[in-house]
Amino acid sequence: MDPHLSLRLQQLQENLAISAKAIAETTEHLALLVPIPDQSISETSSTGAQSPKSTVTHGFSTSGELEKEKFELQQNGVPYLRTTAPKRHSLFSARSSISTLTADENPGARLLDDWSENFVLCEQEAIEAYTYLYRMRDVNPSPQRRRPSALGLQMSCSDMLPVPENLQDSLKLWRPVWDFLTIVLVVVDALVLPLLLAWPELSYSGSFWSGYYEVTPVFWMVDIVLNFSRAILSENRKAALLGYLCTWFLFDGFLVTLDLVLLLQLVPESVKALTMARLLRTAKFRHAITAVESRLAANGYIKVVNFSTILQCVTFIFGVNHTLACVTFYVGRTRQQQQDSNWLDAYNIMDRPMSFQYMISFNWVIAEYTPAPYPFTAQNELEQALMLAIILTCLPMLGAQIGIISGTLNLMNEKAKERDHVKRDLQRWLRKTRVRKSLHQRVVAALDDVLGSQESPLDVKDPLALNFLPSSLIEELQVVSTGEKLSIHPFFSMLMDERLDFRGRLASAFVMQVAVQGELIFTADRKAEGIFIAIHGGFQFIPSKNESMSLKATSRRKSTYWNNECWFAELALYTTRTHSSTLSSATYAKALTLTAQGFLQAVKEHPAIVVAAHEYASCLLRLHQKRAHFVENTWELPPLSWSLESVAGTQLAELLDPGTSHLHAFKLEEIPSHRVNLQKLMKEDLTHEEQVDEIKEHIHELREEDGVYYELNCQEDAKHATLSMLCLTWLVRGQHSSMVACQDSGRLTSASWQAIQELTQVGEMTFEELNGLMVLLGIRGICKSVDFAKLCPPSERKKPEQSYLHLTAVVRMLAEFNFAQFLQGENNPHAIWLLACSLEREGERVLKMCLLAQVCILCGVTGSSTLTGSLFLNELNGRCLVKALSCLKQVQDLEPHVVYWRYITSRAEALNLFVHTASHLVLARLACLTRCVEPQGIVELQKAWLDLTGREREVLMDVFLLDGHAHKALMFAYLPLFLTNARANHDVGLLAGLKFLVEIYEKLLRHKCLMLSGPTVRVDMSSLAMVMKDVEDVPTLRKCFDFAKIVRHENGVTVLLTSASYQVLTGQLVQHTRSTDMLEQLAQQQTRLESAILAKVPRARTSVFVSECQSDMFESIHV
């Protein structure tokens, strides 16, 4: 232990002993002056004996006691702050926006760590950027259109058609197969057509070749159809169709027409040479063989491409000579049929076999452009003209092809010599440096792998012209090159959009990693650093051996992946993970790598990208969590569909390429003419099933077949909306039995039911108002969907109610005032002031409709469990509703803070707790926050309050009694969930939860969170509330909170638990220090000392000494 800390602890112990001795001496003198009763001080009261109902108030100082609390209760029940108030904020800025981040338990979001902090900080700026893109997407369409397969998104423009994923896979599969069939058919035509011209007896009726040429026209017609399909499904449909119609379609159409004319024998035998026009299809041979060579080159088969070039030259020479030999024989045969002199009769060729005739013709053609003499000569003018044409055309052709062959061979030889020279230099250097043999062999093998690859440094060299170009153009070339390589990844491809002005930063964040054959990229059980995108070469992916993995699943997974085919370990960008598999290079390979810190550094100045990355990562982690049991051992290689779905879940994707969300598939293009009229539902006697059917018949969004709720996968919200509408129907018709049909115990009584009806004034509303509320309740849940929110401007997406602010004034009031928070004491009097302002603006009629809608919404929260009644509206909750509605009815006549505290007081009196002091008022609000509805719960609250120290009580008074309007305060969102979970956790308890709340409050003050704008600063503590239920003990919770981050932003404060916090909770990160335990023990000793003093001395006489000792000890212990 640190010697300074040891000395400090020793001093604290000495001070504690001295203070205890002084207090003991003082208590002895006080005992002589004041008689101490035998009972505990908690059993006396200044007001005398109380009835059994009020026993829960014992132990709290009343107005008659000598000790004065920090707050004084006025006659109207409002607490008044005796001491100096916190800094008051101007009421003109009191209407500051408040974030409504949901507390959905997302396992993946826990791991985002730094991304969550950046998301909270950048959210407001991102909304402004998204709003600009939303406004400009129709005014100025994107100048750059990317192919749908690159983004994995469906385009919505008029010239784009959605390409299903299975169709994309089919296109990738049939294209190389079709190219291969094209090459085969063209080669067959080049060989057979000249033979059939010279020897027509080969194609007699019923022969193989006769049937062959009756079938092949079908293939070429299908080829035209497929080319049209490719043009239609391409990125720019109009340009592709126009280009094909003006070029290849004319060529293909002419040849197919010729095939049909010859098939139908519409031309005489005299012009049979027209069949040779089919040889024009050899032009397709070059096009198809180029596509095949491109695929070979992309996979690194450069030598195969070189040999293919030589083979093409040889094949071309042979094909030309083959065709000329057959034409020569055909010319001689036609002259023979015309009884003219010809070379066939002159040299008695027709008496020889057909194979000998062909070889004689082939030899004569070759001899014409070679120096070797040949005994045959032309016998007529046509034959002589043919010989001259052969000499004039074949000599240049032969020279050109021989030149190509020589050039290819020379290039191969030069590269081989250069590689040998580089290799010899390396070997010479290795010998001189006396490298050991094993390392020598590995280095030489690695060099062979590098030099033999497609992107060998000897083959891919920067041109000299780059030295003369400006740096801006060079940077743009690098960005374009990197963008092409990143196009396989849907998310990074989206971020490369030029409208985001992020391409350069993203491209520079990636680093090129080069690996030779067999080199390990990452190994199992090592920390994952970031993503790896394969851009060249092959990679060997070896999943870890695990018995839980099925053999069938393992056999389906490939082991080798080539360039531009996949990426690895993407989850490491957003969360801390350990590799469970091994990746190595199967060949000389290159990959683009990006670390998590590098990505964060790149996006920190781009709020729109930060929010998009957070949304993408949250969706990706959520998908991984759903399948974690099956894919955990191969998490480095997620399915492509996960990335596509995650991209579609971002707001940015919909703004850049409208139509990517699920809602776009069924978005209406015109306003429906259907009018909602629920008069039958509210005025006729219907069974429960008939009521549900009537609702779905008029509110089409609730239908199970084609409703918007089910299209958006919001089935639970649809049930909540249905039950809310049923509850409104039951309130209108007074069907108390229907409301309580599903309640087994604690049913809502008729008295409470009538009180709710009277307070909501449902009987005084017109049918138009009730019908409008029905529609509002039916469609409200849709706005919780993220996909539906994308149809609204980004600035209006933060609250569900804001998605339909244009509907009615009732909705505006719903957005201003959260009735559920008021019901459980989560908000403060400032919320009532906002409601009063809204009432003054909208009118009393709107308030009545708003309260009725809020009641129906609360009654419908159990719709996912049952639709036969409301489980929420039982007798206990019904009484709370009656009290809340009664108080809110007076908002127009009383001050907002009076309304608020009158409701809190009424809730306490219902639990037999009569409010006389500020401490009683704190206890009353705690009863609301902990959802206490029975008097027995007050005993637990009283005990926890008495066990707190005086200083902790003062802090909690600030937390619960400052109104957040005249006195600036913090409003803790999800505080009811926090306290309820603490109370339900036997390892924590309510007392520890309150003490921990004090620590949170003090830490927020140290971070100067009260300096934020607005009279009420909203604190989002949802992450803490979630973990409170399962945390093992308070020290663990405190250590977890030590690693948390307090993020201040425009909408308030967010308490974010980091990955280290969750590691503490799971036991992966253990930090135990003896000094911390000793300080906690000293604090406990001080608490026990104070309790002992209070048990012996009257509280009024010893409060001064206790306060002084407590202050000194608390300051020394918390140094």
CSV table of N, CA, C and O in Angstrom, one decimal, residues 145 147-149 152-168 171 229 232-235 237 658-661 664-665:
chain,number,residue,atom,x,y,z
A,145,ARG,N,-24.8,7.5,-59.5
A,145,ARG,CA,-25.6,6.4,-59.3
A,145,ARG,C,-24.8,5.2,-59.2
A,145,ARG,O,-24.0,4.9,-60.1
A,147,ARG,N,-24.4,0.9,-58.8
A,147,ARG,CA,-25.1,-0.3,-59.2
A,147,ARG,C,-25.8,-0.8,-57.9
A,147,ARG,O,-25.2,-0.8,-56.8
A,148,PRO,N,-27.0,-1.4,-58.0
A,148,PRO,CA,-27.7,-1.9,-56.8
A,148,PRO,C,-26.9,-3.0,-56.1
A,148,PRO,O,-27.0,-3.1,-54.9
A,149,SER,N,-26.2,-3.8,-56.9
A,149,SER,CA,-25.5,-4.9,-56.3
A,149,SER,C,-24.4,-4.5,-55.4
A,149,SER,O,-24.0,-5.2,-54.5
A,152,GLY,N,-26.4,-3.2,-52.3
A,152,GLY,CA,-27.3,-4.2,-51.8
A,152,GLY,C,-28.6,-3.5,-51.4
A,152,GLY,O,-29.4,-4.0,-50.6
A,153,LEU,N,-29.0,-2.4,-52.1
A,153,LEU,CA,-30.2,-1.6,-51.8
A,153,LEU,C,-31.1,-1.6,-53.0
A,153,LEU,O,-30.6,-1.8,-54.2
A,154,GLN,N,-32.3,-1.4,-52.8
A,154,GLN,CA,-33.3,-1.3,-53.9
A,154,GLN,C,-33.5,0.2,-54.2
A,154,GLN,O,-33.8,1.0,-53.3
A,155,MET,N,-33.3,0.6,-55.5
A,155,MET,CA,-33.4,1.9,-55.9
A,155,MET,C,-34.9,2.2,-56.2
A,155,MET,O,-35.7,1.3,-56.6
A,156,SER,N,-35.3,3.5,-56.0
A,156,SER,CA,-36.7,3.8,-56.1
A,156,SER,C,-36.9,4.8,-57.3
A,156,SER,O,-38.0,5.2,-57.5
A,157,CYS,N,-35.9,5.1,-58.1
A,157,CYS,CA,-36.1,6.0,-59.2
A,157,CYS,C,-36.9,5.3,-60.3
A,157,CYS,O,-36.9,4.1,-60.4
A,158,SER,N,-37.4,6.1,-61.2
A,158,SER,CA,-38.2,5.5,-62.2
A,158,SER,C,-37.5,4.7,-63.2
A,158,SER,O,-38.0,3.8,-63.9
A,159,ASP,N,-36.2,5.0,-63.4
A,159,ASP,CA,-35.4,4.2,-64.3
A,159,ASP,C,-34.7,3.1,-63.7
A,159,ASP,O,-33.8,2.5,-64.3
A,160,MET,N,-35.0,2.7,-62.5
A,160,MET,CA,-34.3,1.6,-61.8
A,160,MET,C,-35.4,0.6,-61.4
A,160,MET,O,-36.5,0.9,-61.0
A,161,LEU,N,-35.0,-0.7,-61.5
A,161,LEU,CA,-35.9,-1.8,-61.1
A,161,LEU,C,-35.2,-2.5,-59.9
A,161,LEU,O,-34.0,-2.7,-60.0
A,162,PRO,N,-36.0,-2.9,-58.9
A,162,PRO,CA,-35.4,-3.7,-57.8
A,162,PRO,C,-34.9,-5.1,-58.3
A,162,PRO,O,-35.6,-5.7,-59.1
A,163,VAL,N,-33.8,-5.4,-57.9
A,163,VAL,CA,-33.2,-6.7,-58.3
A,163,VAL,C,-33.2,-7.6,-57.1
A,163,VAL,O,-32.4,-7.4,-56.1
A,164,PRO,N,-34.1,-8.7,-57.1
A,164,PRO,CA,-34.0,-9.6,-55.9
A,164,PRO,C,-32.7,-10.2,-55.7
A,164,PRO,O,-31.9,-10.4,-56.7
A,165,GLU,N,-32.4,-10.6,-54.5
A,165,GLU,CA,-31.1,-11.2,-54.2
A,165,GLU,C,-30.9,-12.6,-55.0
A,165,GLU,O,-29.9,-12.8,-55.5
A,166,ASN,N,-32.0,-13.4,-55.1
A,166,ASN,CA,-31.9,-14.6,-55.8
A,166,ASN,C,-31.6,-14.4,-57.3
A,166,ASN,O,-30.9,-15.2,-57.9
A,167,LEU,N,-32.2,-13.4,-57.8
A,167,LEU,CA,-32.0,-13.1,-59.3
A,167,LEU,C,-30.6,-12.6,-59.5
A,167,LEU,O,-29.9,-12.9,-60.5
A,168,GLN,N,-30.0,-11.8,-58.5
A,168,GLN,CA,-28.6,-11.4,-58.6
A,168,GLN,C,-27.7,-12.6,-58.6
A,168,GLN,O,-26.7,-12.7,-59.4
A,171,LEU,N,-27.9,-14.3,-62.0
A,171,LEU,CA,-27.1,-13.6,-63.0
A,171,LEU,C,-25.6,-13.8,-62.9
A,171,LEU,O,-24.9,-14.0,-63.9
A,229,SER,N,-32.4,-8.3,-71.1
A,229,SER,CA,-32.6,-8.4,-69.6
A,229,SER,C,-31.5,-7.8,-68.9
A,229,SER,O,-31.7,-7.1,-67.9
A,232,ILE,N,-32.0,-4.1,-69.0
A,232,ILE,CA,-33.1,-3.6,-68.2
A,232,ILE,C,-32.7,-3.6,-66.7
A,232,ILE,O,-33.1,-2.7,-66.0
A,233,LEU,N,-32.0,-4.6,-66.3
A,233,LEU,CA,-31.6,-4.7,-64.9
A,233,LEU,C,-30.3,-4.0,-64.6
A,233,LEU,O,-29.8,-4.0,-63.4
A,234,SER,N,-29.8,-3.3,-65.5
A,234,SER,CA,-28.5,-2.5,-65.3
A,234,SER,C,-28.8,-1.3,-64.5
A,234,SER,O,-29.9,-0.9,-64.2
A,235,GLU,N,-27.7,-0.6,-64.1
A,235,GLU,CA,-27.9,0.6,-63.3
A,235,GLU,C,-28.6,1.7,-64.0
A,235,GLU,O,-29.5,2.4,-63.5
A,237,ARG,N,-30.9,2.0,-67.0
A,237,ARG,CA,-31.6,1.2,-67.9
A,237,ARG,C,-31.8,1.8,-69.3
A,237,ARG,O,-31.6,1.2,-70.3
A,658,PRO,N,-33.6,6.8,-51.7
A,658,PRO,CA,-34.9,6.6,-51.2
A,658,PRO,C,-35.5,5.3,-51.7
A,658,PRO,O,-35.4,4.9,-52.8
A,659,GLY,N,-36.1,4.6,-50.7
A,659,GLY,CA,-36.7,3.3,-51.1
A,659,GLY,C,-36.1,2.2,-50.4
A,659,GLY,O,-36.4,1.0,-50.7
A,660,THR,N,-35.1,2.4,-49.5
A,660,THR,CA,-34.4,1.3,-48.9
A,660,THR,C,-35.1,0.8,-47.7
A,660,THR,O,-34.8,-0.4,-47.3
A,661,SER,N,-36.0,1.5,-47.1
A,661,SER,CA,-36.7,1.0,-45.9
A,661,SER,C,-37.8,0.1,-46.3
A,661,SER,O,-38.2,0.0,-47.4
A,664,HIS,N,-41.2,1.5,-47.7
A,664,HIS,CA,-41.3,2.0,-49.1
A,664,HIS,C,-42.0,1.0,-50.0
A,664,HIS,O,-42.6,1.4,-51.0
A,665,ALA,N,-42.0,-0.2,-49.7
A,665,ALA,CA,-42.6,-1.2,-50.6
A,665,ALA,C,-44.1,-1.1,-50.6
A,665,ALA,O,-44.7,-1.4,-51.6
